[in-house]
């Protein structure tokens, strides 16, 4: 039976700027079981990275705030967790990989020392030889010969640097890995290799993963469930088959995929949709997609739809609710 690792309920996050309050997340609900991989998909600015930063409690100090909701990690309340306990959780249990490997690596230290630093931090008292043995293991695990541990980041290619970042992120066996566009900066063939490696490692180490991406090919290759995010809300959520097959979809998902999604499709990038996301400083009374939606009805501009649940496949749209149907017939 699957075991719940992460549960996010009704999460609201706001950024306060000098001019305005930005409503970045507006009631996010999602969950992740041990060993599962969830794809977070959406346009830039939809709130994907804010979800990851909220899980790590690394929202920018003074400006980013969780204003409502719950984040439970293995039954522990992250929202109210003290910083000291949180520091323990970061790295020990939850690691993050960013898009740009160079920004995550220190150019002045050898890669071996950077992996060793993380291992030592999380295993105080571990003998030097044991640390070195673990460094060698981690290098080999990501497909880089251990003898290259004395080299510096600039001596590696982009793909290898990202492998080293992954080795660092995995060196304390986290139970949850947050990967924010981990292959975007790499060329296509290297992307495929790094993804395959991440998928294999995840299986071997039973690490759960949240994969933030624009790339529908990445989602199809590695994710078991998918959340489609629009303007700080999850508009569609389900198992990979729910999202890539079947006949029920949120109009935004259909727009993103350029057509009804198809897991065998060769279309890999998100399709641009006409129009812009709504201004995040101005809360809307209705559906946030209404101004761009080809199916918008009167009710869509005045009321926010509830998610309709089809056996775990959730769609937040009046097209699927009795209320929307009744209103449409009455129009
Ligand atoms: Fe379109 Fe209305 Fe559904 Fe929003 S609720 S996606 S506007 S049909």
mmCIF file of C-alpha atoms and ligand atoms in Angstrom:
data_model
loop_
_atom_site.group_PDB
_atom_site.id
_atom_site.type_symbol
_atom_site.label_atom_id
_atom_site.label_comp_id
_atom_site.label_asym_id
_atom_site.label_seq_id
_atom_site.Cartn_x
_atom_site.Cartn_y
_atom_site.Cartn_z
ATOM 1 C CA UNK A 1 0.000 0.000 0.000
ATOM 2 C CA UNK A 2 1.242 3.499 -0.795
ATOM 3 C CA UNK A 3 2.254 5.770 2.072
ATOM 4 C CA UNK A 4 1.634 9.489 2.100
ATOM 5 C CA UNK A 5 4.831 11.587 2.259
ATOM 6 C CA UNK A 6 3.605 15.091 1.471
ATOM 7 C CA UNK A 7 0.175 16.650 1.800
ATOM 8 C CA UNK A 8 -0.541 20.268 0.886
ATOM 9 C CA UNK A 9 -3.972 21.642 1.725
ATOM 10 C CA UNK A 10 -5.451 24.980 0.682
ATOM 11 C CA UNK A 11 -2.026 26.680 0.480
ATOM 12 C CA UNK A 12 -2.077 30.444 -0.030
ATOM 13 C CA UNK A 13 1.149 32.419 -0.539
ATOM 14 C CA UNK A 14 1.477 36.174 -0.929
ATOM 15 C CA UNK A 15 4.461 38.329 -1.906
ATOM 16 C CA UNK A 16 4.394 41.807 -0.444
ATOM 17 C CA UNK A 17 6.089 44.451 -2.588
ATOM 18 C CA UNK A 18 6.344 48.215 -2.000
ATOM 19 C CA UNK A 19 3.535 48.796 -4.489
ATOM 20 C CA UNK A 20 1.232 45.790 -4.212
ATOM 21 C CA UNK A 21 0.372 42.443 -2.664
ATOM 22 C CA UNK A 22 0.952 39.641 -5.164
ATOM 23 C CA UNK A 23 -1.351 36.622 -4.670
ATOM 24 C CA UNK A 24 1.055 33.927 -5.878
ATOM 25 C CA UNK A 25 -0.700 30.747 -4.675
ATOM 26 C CA UNK A 26 -4.451 30.658 -4.223
ATOM 27 C CA UNK A 27 -5.523 27.434 -2.519
ATOM 28 C CA UNK A 28 -3.131 24.689 -3.678
ATOM 29 C CA UNK A 29 -4.106 21.090 -2.802
ATOM 30 C CA UNK A 30 -1.762 18.267 -3.692
ATOM 31 C CA UNK A 31 -0.236 15.128 -2.263
ATOM 32 C CA UNK A 32 2.653 12.824 -2.922
ATOM 33 C CA UNK A 33 3.211 9.219 -1.837
ATOM 34 C CA UNK A 34 6.589 7.721 -0.971
ATOM 35 C CA UNK A 35 8.548 6.991 -4.155
ATOM 36 C CA UNK A 36 6.027 8.804 -6.396
ATOM 37 C CA UNK A 37 6.989 11.441 -9.016
ATOM 38 C CA UNK A 38 4.653 14.390 -9.532
ATOM 39 C CA UNK A 39 5.045 16.773 -12.480
ATOM 40 C CA UNK A 40 4.172 20.422 -11.874
ATOM 41 C CA UNK A 41 3.388 21.936 -15.251
ATOM 42 C CA UNK A 42 2.458 25.479 -16.211
ATOM 43 C CA UNK A 43 3.620 28.724 -17.743
ATOM 44 C CA UNK A 44 6.313 30.941 -16.194
ATOM 45 C CA UNK A 45 4.844 32.863 -13.267
ATOM 46 C CA UNK A 46 2.079 30.314 -12.557
ATOM 47 C CA UNK A 47 3.471 29.549 -9.076
ATOM 48 C CA UNK A 48 5.403 26.295 -9.612
ATOM 49 C CA UNK A 49 8.651 27.428 -7.989
ATOM 50 C CA UNK A 50 6.717 29.135 -5.171
ATOM 51 C CA UNK A 51 5.244 25.730 -4.270
ATOM 52 C CA UNK A 52 8.768 24.245 -4.009
ATOM 53 C CA UNK A 53 10.074 27.193 -1.980
ATOM 54 C CA UNK A 54 7.071 26.931 0.369
ATOM 55 C CA UNK A 55 7.794 23.232 0.999
ATOM 56 C CA UNK A 56 11.383 24.156 1.923
ATOM 57 C CA UNK A 57 10.262 27.289 3.799
ATOM 58 C CA UNK A 58 12.673 29.290 1.683
ATOM 59 C CA UNK A 59 10.307 32.016 0.499
ATOM 60 C CA UNK A 60 12.132 35.363 0.411
ATOM 61 C CA UNK A 61 12.302 36.755 3.939
ATOM 62 C CA UNK A 62 10.245 39.895 4.575
ATOM 63 C CA UNK A 63 8.399 39.590 1.232
ATOM 64 C CA UNK A 64 7.083 36.019 0.839
ATOM 65 C CA UNK A 65 4.425 34.732 3.253
ATOM 66 C CA UNK A 66 2.301 31.618 3.675
ATOM 67 C CA UNK A 67 -0.994 33.296 4.542
ATOM 68 C CA UNK A 68 -3.162 30.177 4.881
ATOM 69 C CA UNK A 69 -3.141 26.406 4.505
ATOM 70 C CA UNK A 70 -1.145 23.375 5.583
ATOM 71 C CA UNK A 71 1.990 21.578 4.422
ATOM 72 C CA UNK A 72 2.510 18.196 6.092
ATOM 73 C CA UNK A 73 5.736 16.296 5.424
ATOM 74 C CA UNK A 74 5.614 12.746 6.775
ATOM 75 C CA UNK A 75 2.974 13.918 9.247
ATOM 76 C CA UNK A 76 5.011 16.969 10.391
ATOM 77 C CA UNK A 77 3.610 20.488 10.135
ATOM 78 C CA UNK A 78 6.094 22.454 8.006
ATOM 79 C CA UNK A 79 4.236 25.779 8.095
ATOM 80 C CA UNK A 80 4.758 26.165 11.857
ATOM 81 C CA UNK A 81 8.089 24.359 12.097
ATOM 82 C CA UNK A 82 10.962 26.206 13.821
ATOM 83 C CA UNK A 83 13.917 27.199 11.621
ATOM 84 C CA UNK A 84 16.325 24.862 13.425
ATOM 85 C CA UNK A 85 14.127 21.816 12.781
ATOM 86 C CA UNK A 86 13.528 23.006 9.243
ATOM 87 C CA UNK A 87 17.292 23.206 8.585
ATOM 88 C CA UNK A 88 17.503 19.589 9.654
ATOM 89 C CA UNK A 89 14.762 18.632 7.229
ATOM 90 C CA UNK A 90 16.411 20.466 4.317
ATOM 91 C CA UNK A 91 19.171 18.313 2.964
ATOM 92 C CA UNK A 92 18.468 15.390 5.310
ATOM 93 C CA UNK A 93 14.958 14.697 4.040
ATOM 94 C CA UNK A 94 14.236 17.220 1.283
ATOM 95 C CA UNK A 95 16.727 18.388 -1.386
ATOM 96 C CA UNK A 96 16.313 20.751 -4.297
ATOM 97 C CA UNK A 97 17.961 20.881 -7.722
ATOM 98 C CA UNK A 98 17.830 24.130 -9.717
ATOM 99 C CA UNK A 99 18.013 24.678 -13.480
ATOM 100 C CA UNK A 100 21.490 26.188 -13.545
ATOM 101 C CA UNK A 101 24.137 23.783 -12.202
ATOM 102 C CA UNK A 102 26.834 26.490 -12.144
ATOM 103 C CA UNK A 103 24.923 28.580 -9.619
ATOM 104 C CA UNK A 104 24.671 25.553 -7.315
ATOM 105 C CA UNK A 105 28.403 24.715 -7.449
ATOM 106 C CA UNK A 106 31.294 26.612 -5.884
ATOM 107 C CA UNK A 107 33.874 27.257 -8.661
ATOM 108 C CA UNK A 108 36.744 27.409 -6.124
ATOM 109 C CA UNK A 109 36.254 23.938 -4.608
ATOM 110 C CA UNK A 110 36.770 20.527 -6.149
ATOM 111 C CA UNK A 111 33.577 18.619 -6.843
ATOM 112 C CA UNK A 112 34.668 15.884 -4.428
ATOM 113 C CA UNK A 113 35.018 18.402 -1.598
ATOM 114 C CA UNK A 114 31.558 19.792 -2.350
ATOM 115 C CA UNK A 115 29.961 16.358 -2.161
ATOM 116 C CA UNK A 116 31.993 15.570 0.996
ATOM 117 C CA UNK A 117 30.844 18.801 2.664
ATOM 118 C CA UNK A 118 27.187 17.760 2.420
ATOM 119 C CA UNK A 119 27.910 14.224 3.627
ATOM 120 C CA UNK A 120 29.874 15.549 6.640
ATOM 121 C CA UNK A 121 27.204 18.103 7.472
ATOM 122 C CA UNK A 122 24.566 15.412 7.701
ATOM 123 C CA UNK A 123 26.762 12.715 9.272
ATOM 124 C CA UNK A 124 28.752 14.488 11.983
ATOM 125 C CA UNK A 125 31.491 12.244 13.314
ATOM 126 C CA UNK A 126 31.751 10.133 10.154
ATOM 127 C CA UNK A 127 35.382 9.071 9.621
ATOM 128 C CA UNK A 128 37.318 10.754 6.783
ATOM 129 C CA UNK A 129 37.816 7.447 4.907
ATOM 130 C CA UNK A 130 34.094 6.693 5.109
ATOM 131 C CA UNK A 131 33.236 10.145 3.774
ATOM 132 C CA UNK A 132 35.671 9.657 0.878
ATOM 133 C CA UNK A 133 34.182 6.219 0.168
ATOM 134 C CA UNK A 134 30.692 7.729 0.063
ATOM 135 C CA UNK A 135 31.933 10.543 -2.266
ATOM 136 C CA UNK A 136 33.310 7.882 -4.639
ATOM 137 C CA UNK A 137 30.004 6.000 -4.479
ATOM 138 C CA UNK A 138 27.981 9.131 -5.265
ATOM 139 C CA UNK A 139 30.244 10.033 -8.225
ATOM 140 C CA UNK A 140 29.905 6.522 -9.650
ATOM 141 C CA UNK A 141 26.161 6.545 -8.972
ATOM 142 C CA UNK A 142 25.702 9.508 -11.327
ATOM 143 C CA UNK A 143 28.034 7.992 -13.922
ATOM 144 C CA UNK A 144 31.238 10.005 -13.319
ATOM 145 C CA UNK A 145 34.509 8.156 -12.565
ATOM 146 C CA UNK A 146 35.441 8.691 -8.904
ATOM 147 C CA UNK A 147 39.020 9.707 -9.825
ATOM 148 C CA UNK A 148 37.626 12.959 -11.248
ATOM 149 C CA UNK A 149 36.595 14.104 -7.751
ATOM 150 C CA UNK A 150 39.747 16.249 -7.494
ATOM 151 C CA UNK A 151 38.668 18.382 -10.476
ATOM 152 C CA UNK A 152 36.880 21.736 -10.363
ATOM 153 C CA UNK A 153 33.388 22.502 -11.802
ATOM 154 C CA UNK A 154 34.755 24.322 -14.888
ATOM 155 C CA UNK A 155 36.549 21.128 -15.940
ATOM 156 C CA UNK A 156 33.205 19.378 -16.514
ATOM 157 C CA UNK A 157 30.617 19.737 -19.289
ATOM 158 C CA UNK A 158 27.146 21.198 -18.504
ATOM 159 C CA UNK A 159 25.572 17.728 -18.378
ATOM 160 C CA UNK A 160 28.254 16.424 -16.012
ATOM 161 C CA UNK A 161 27.927 19.463 -13.763
ATOM 162 C CA UNK A 162 24.200 18.794 -13.439
ATOM 163 C CA UNK A 163 25.022 15.150 -12.574
ATOM 164 C CA UNK A 164 27.312 16.430 -9.808
ATOM 165 C CA UNK A 165 24.528 18.702 -8.508
ATOM 166 C CA UNK A 166 22.245 15.644 -8.471
ATOM 167 C CA UNK A 167 24.949 13.650 -6.623
ATOM 168 C CA UNK A 168 25.137 16.422 -4.002
ATOM 169 C CA UNK A 169 21.328 16.550 -3.692
ATOM 170 C CA UNK A 170 21.123 12.773 -3.253
ATOM 171 C CA UNK A 171 24.172 12.307 -1.032
ATOM 172 C CA UNK A 172 22.135 12.292 2.173
ATOM 173 C CA UNK A 173 19.383 10.033 0.767
ATOM 174 C CA UNK A 174 16.561 12.602 0.827
ATOM 175 C CA UNK A 175 13.044 11.237 0.879
ATOM 176 C CA UNK A 176 11.833 14.081 -1.337
ATOM 177 C CA UNK A 177 13.687 15.670 -4.229
ATOM 178 C CA UNK A 178 12.397 18.958 -5.657
ATOM 179 C CA UNK A 179 13.728 19.408 -9.199
ATOM 180 C CA UNK A 180 13.127 22.832 -10.745
ATOM 181 C CA UNK A 181 13.612 22.550 -14.520
ATOM 182 C CA UNK A 182 16.716 20.372 -13.914
ATOM 183 C CA UNK A 183 17.430 19.731 -17.583
ATOM 184 C CA UNK A 184 16.390 23.030 -19.194
ATOM 185 C CA UNK A 185 19.956 24.366 -19.470
ATOM 186 C CA UNK A 186 21.216 21.181 -21.149
ATOM 187 C CA UNK A 187 21.161 20.215 -24.798
ATOM 188 C CA UNK A 188 18.594 17.653 -25.904
ATOM 189 C CA UNK A 189 20.728 14.479 -25.924
ATOM 190 C CA UNK A 190 22.286 15.284 -22.542
ATOM 191 C CA UNK A 191 18.797 16.118 -21.201
ATOM 192 C CA UNK A 192 17.625 12.613 -22.074
ATOM 193 C CA UNK A 193 20.654 11.022 -20.340
ATOM 194 C CA UNK A 194 20.282 13.097 -17.156
ATOM 195 C CA UNK A 195 16.546 12.365 -16.993
ATOM 196 C CA UNK A 196 17.072 8.657 -17.485
ATOM 197 C CA UNK A 197 19.663 8.730 -14.708
ATOM 198 C CA UNK A 198 17.297 10.614 -12.369
ATOM 199 C CA UNK A 199 14.555 8.120 -13.093
ATOM 200 C CA UNK A 200 16.871 5.149 -12.377
ATOM 201 C CA UNK A 201 18.190 6.728 -9.156
ATOM 202 C CA UNK A 202 14.700 7.524 -7.939
ATOM 203 C CA UNK A 203 13.731 3.858 -8.454
ATOM 204 C CA UNK A 204 16.858 2.585 -6.730
ATOM 205 C CA UNK A 205 16.702 4.933 -3.756
ATOM 206 C CA UNK A 206 12.867 5.084 -3.579
ATOM 207 C CA UNK A 207 13.019 8.896 -3.492
ATOM 208 C CA UNK A 208 9.782 10.790 -4.121
ATOM 209 C CA UNK A 209 10.175 13.653 -6.571
ATOM 210 C CA UNK A 210 8.402 16.823 -7.638
ATOM 211 C CA UNK A 211 9.509 17.697 -11.152
ATOM 212 C CA UNK A 212 8.849 21.315 -12.128
ATOM 213 C CA UNK A 213 8.919 21.614 -15.883
ATOM 214 C CA UNK A 214 7.642 23.255 -19.044
ATOM 215 C CA UNK A 215 8.469 20.154 -21.012
ATOM 216 C CA UNK A 216 5.642 17.712 -21.639
ATOM 217 C CA UNK A 217 8.131 15.093 -22.892
ATOM 218 C CA UNK A 218 9.868 15.161 -19.487
ATOM 219 C CA UNK A 219 6.530 14.678 -17.750
ATOM 220 C CA UNK A 220 5.587 11.729 -19.970
ATOM 221 C CA UNK A 221 8.990 10.123 -19.438
ATOM 222 C CA UNK A 222 9.351 10.333 -15.688
ATOM 223 C CA UNK A 223 6.163 11.368 -13.831
ATOM 224 C CA UNK A 224 3.422 9.154 -12.420
ATOM 225 C CA UNK A 225 1.022 12.030 -11.676
ATOM 226 C CA UNK A 226 0.648 15.584 -12.930
ATOM 227 C CA UNK A 227 -0.641 18.903 -11.611
ATOM 228 C CA UNK A 228 -1.428 21.595 -14.189
ATOM 229 C CA UNK A 229 -1.019 25.038 -12.623
ATOM 230 C CA UNK A 230 -2.534 28.275 -13.809
ATOM 231 C CA UNK A 231 -2.306 31.635 -12.014
ATOM 232 C CA UNK A 232 -1.562 30.131 -8.609
ATOM 233 C CA UNK A 233 -4.189 27.382 -8.773
ATOM 234 C CA UNK A 234 -4.131 23.721 -9.759
ATOM 235 C CA UNK A 235 -6.703 23.533 -12.532
ATOM 236 C CA UNK A 236 -6.259 19.842 -13.355
ATOM 237 C CA UNK A 237 -4.661 17.050 -11.337
ATOM 238 C CA UNK A 238 -4.436 13.339 -11.872
ATOM 239 C CA UNK A 239 -2.464 10.258 -12.781
ATOM 240 C CA UNK A 240 -0.410 10.513 -15.960
ATOM 241 C CA UNK A 241 -3.048 8.512 -17.912
ATOM 242 C CA UNK A 242 -5.783 10.903 -16.723
ATOM 243 C CA UNK A 243 -3.883 13.894 -18.090
ATOM 244 C CA UNK A 244 -2.500 12.421 -21.328
ATOM 245 C CA UNK A 245 -5.469 10.279 -22.278
ATOM 246 C CA UNK A 246 -9.220 10.258 -21.739
ATOM 247 C CA UNK A 247 -11.795 12.789 -22.860
ATOM 248 C CA UNK A 248 -12.146 15.107 -19.842
ATOM 249 C CA UNK A 249 -9.703 17.998 -19.552
ATOM 250 C CA UNK A 250 -9.550 21.545 -18.322
ATOM 251 C CA UNK A 251 -9.645 23.969 -21.290
ATOM 252 C CA UNK A 252 -6.243 25.317 -20.160
ATOM 253 C CA UNK A 253 -4.678 21.828 -20.350
ATOM 254 C CA UNK A 254 -6.088 21.398 -23.848
ATOM 255 C CA UNK A 255 -4.609 24.783 -24.800
ATOM 256 C CA UNK A 256 -1.203 23.929 -23.296
ATOM 257 C CA UNK A 257 -0.942 20.656 -25.149
ATOM 258 C CA UNK A 258 -2.063 22.379 -28.352
ATOM 259 C CA UNK A 259 -4.866 19.821 -28.660
ATOM 260 C CA UNK A 260 -6.327 17.004 -26.603
ATOM 261 C CA UNK A 261 -3.262 15.616 -24.812
ATOM 262 C CA UNK A 262 -1.738 12.447 -26.195
ATOM 263 C CA UNK A 263 1.010 10.615 -24.373
ATOM 264 C CA UNK A 264 2.405 9.335 -27.664
ATOM 265 C CA UNK A 265 2.430 12.816 -29.199
ATOM 266 C CA UNK A 266 5.735 14.156 -30.441
ATOM 267 C CA UNK A 267 4.768 17.721 -29.356
ATOM 268 C CA UNK A 268 7.113 18.410 -26.463
ATOM 269 C CA UNK A 269 6.926 22.058 -25.532
ATOM 270 C CA UNK A 270 3.902 23.837 -24.144
ATOM 271 C CA UNK A 271 1.899 25.629 -26.807
ATOM 272 C CA UNK A 272 1.574 29.376 -26.257
ATOM 273 C CA UNK A 273 -2.028 30.359 -25.552
ATOM 274 C CA UNK A 274 -3.370 33.729 -26.718
ATOM 275 C CA UNK A 275 -3.696 36.335 -23.974
ATOM 276 C CA UNK A 276 -1.976 36.807 -20.622
ATOM 277 C CA UNK A 277 -2.386 35.410 -17.141
ATOM 278 C CA UNK A 278 -4.545 37.656 -14.959
ATOM 279 C CA UNK A 279 -2.857 40.356 -12.865
ATOM 280 C CA UNK A 280 -1.813 38.503 -9.667
ATOM 281 C CA UNK A 281 -2.247 41.677 -7.589
ATOM 282 C CA UNK A 282 -6.002 41.740 -8.282
ATOM 283 C CA UNK A 283 -8.040 38.792 -6.977
ATOM 284 C CA UNK A 284 -10.790 37.792 -9.415
ATOM 285 C CA UNK A 285 -14.325 36.777 -8.420
ATOM 286 C CA UNK A 286 -14.590 34.142 -11.175
ATOM 287 C CA UNK A 287 -12.445 31.573 -12.980
ATOM 288 C CA UNK A 288 -8.922 32.904 -13.512
ATOM 289 C CA UNK A 289 -8.811 31.455 -17.035
ATOM 290 C CA UNK A 290 -12.101 33.063 -18.134
ATOM 291 C CA UNK A 291 -10.540 35.831 -20.275
ATOM 292 C CA UNK A 292 -8.592 33.281 -22.330
ATOM 293 C CA UNK A 293 -11.070 30.410 -22.346
ATOM 294 C CA UNK A 294 -12.939 29.541 -25.553
ATOM 295 C CA UNK A 295 -15.749 27.945 -23.493
ATOM 296 C CA UNK A 296 -16.289 30.726 -20.928
ATOM 297 C CA UNK A 297 -19.911 31.105 -19.769
ATOM 298 C CA UNK A 298 -21.531 33.894 -17.810
ATOM 299 C CA UNK A 299 -21.024 32.131 -14.468
ATOM 300 C CA UNK A 300 -17.283 31.803 -15.174
ATOM 301 C CA UNK A 301 -16.829 35.569 -14.757
ATOM 302 C CA UNK A 302 -18.693 35.814 -11.465
ATOM 303 C CA UNK A 303 -17.926 32.651 -9.513
ATOM 304 C CA UNK A 304 -14.823 30.547 -8.957
ATOM 305 C CA UNK A 305 -15.413 26.884 -9.916
ATOM 306 C CA UNK A 306 -14.874 24.070 -7.389
ATOM 307 C CA UNK A 307 -12.772 21.112 -8.486
ATOM 308 C CA UNK A 308 -14.862 18.213 -9.781
ATOM 309 C CA UNK A 309 -13.392 14.832 -8.818
ATOM 310 C CA UNK A 310 -13.510 11.853 -11.222
ATOM 311 C CA UNK A 311 -11.892 9.075 -9.126
ATOM 312 C CA UNK A 312 -8.908 11.243 -8.161
ATOM 313 C CA UNK A 313 -8.757 13.077 -11.518
ATOM 314 C CA UNK A 314 -9.708 16.623 -10.480
ATOM 315 C CA UNK A 315 -10.762 19.383 -12.887
ATOM 316 C CA UNK A 316 -11.557 22.884 -11.688
ATOM 317 C CA UNK A 317 -14.026 23.968 -14.349
ATOM 318 C CA UNK A 318 -17.761 24.653 -14.652
ATOM 319 C CA UNK A 319 -17.911 22.527 -17.831
ATOM 320 C CA UNK A 320 -17.881 19.481 -15.536
ATOM 321 C CA UNK A 321 -20.008 20.697 -12.637
ATOM 322 C CA UNK A 322 -23.768 20.441 -12.348
ATOM 323 C CA UNK A 323 -23.851 24.109 -11.441
ATOM 324 C CA UNK A 324 -22.133 25.111 -14.705
ATOM 325 C CA UNK A 325 -24.409 22.865 -16.781
ATOM 326 C CA UNK A 326 -27.553 24.244 -15.123
ATOM 327 C CA UNK A 327 -26.437 27.825 -15.689
ATOM 328 C CA UNK A 328 -25.491 27.134 -19.299
ATOM 329 C CA UNK A 329 -28.900 25.590 -20.044
ATOM 330 C CA UNK A 330 -30.619 28.582 -18.411
ATOM 331 C CA UNK A 331 -28.660 31.146 -20.441
HETATM 332 FE FE1 LIG B 1 -13.436 28.083 -19.096
HETATM 333 FE FE2 LIG B 1 -15.432 28.541 -17.406
HETATM 334 FE FE3 LIG B 1 -14.073 26.280 -17.256
HETATM 335 FE FE4 LIG B 1 -12.970 28.568 -16.494
HETATM 336 S S1 LIG B 1 -14.719 27.552 -15.551
HETATM 337 S S2 LIG B 1 -12.042 27.019 -17.720
HETATM 338 S S3 LIG B 1 -13.815 29.965 -18.010
HETATM 339 S S4 LIG B 1 -15.363 26.958 -18.945
#
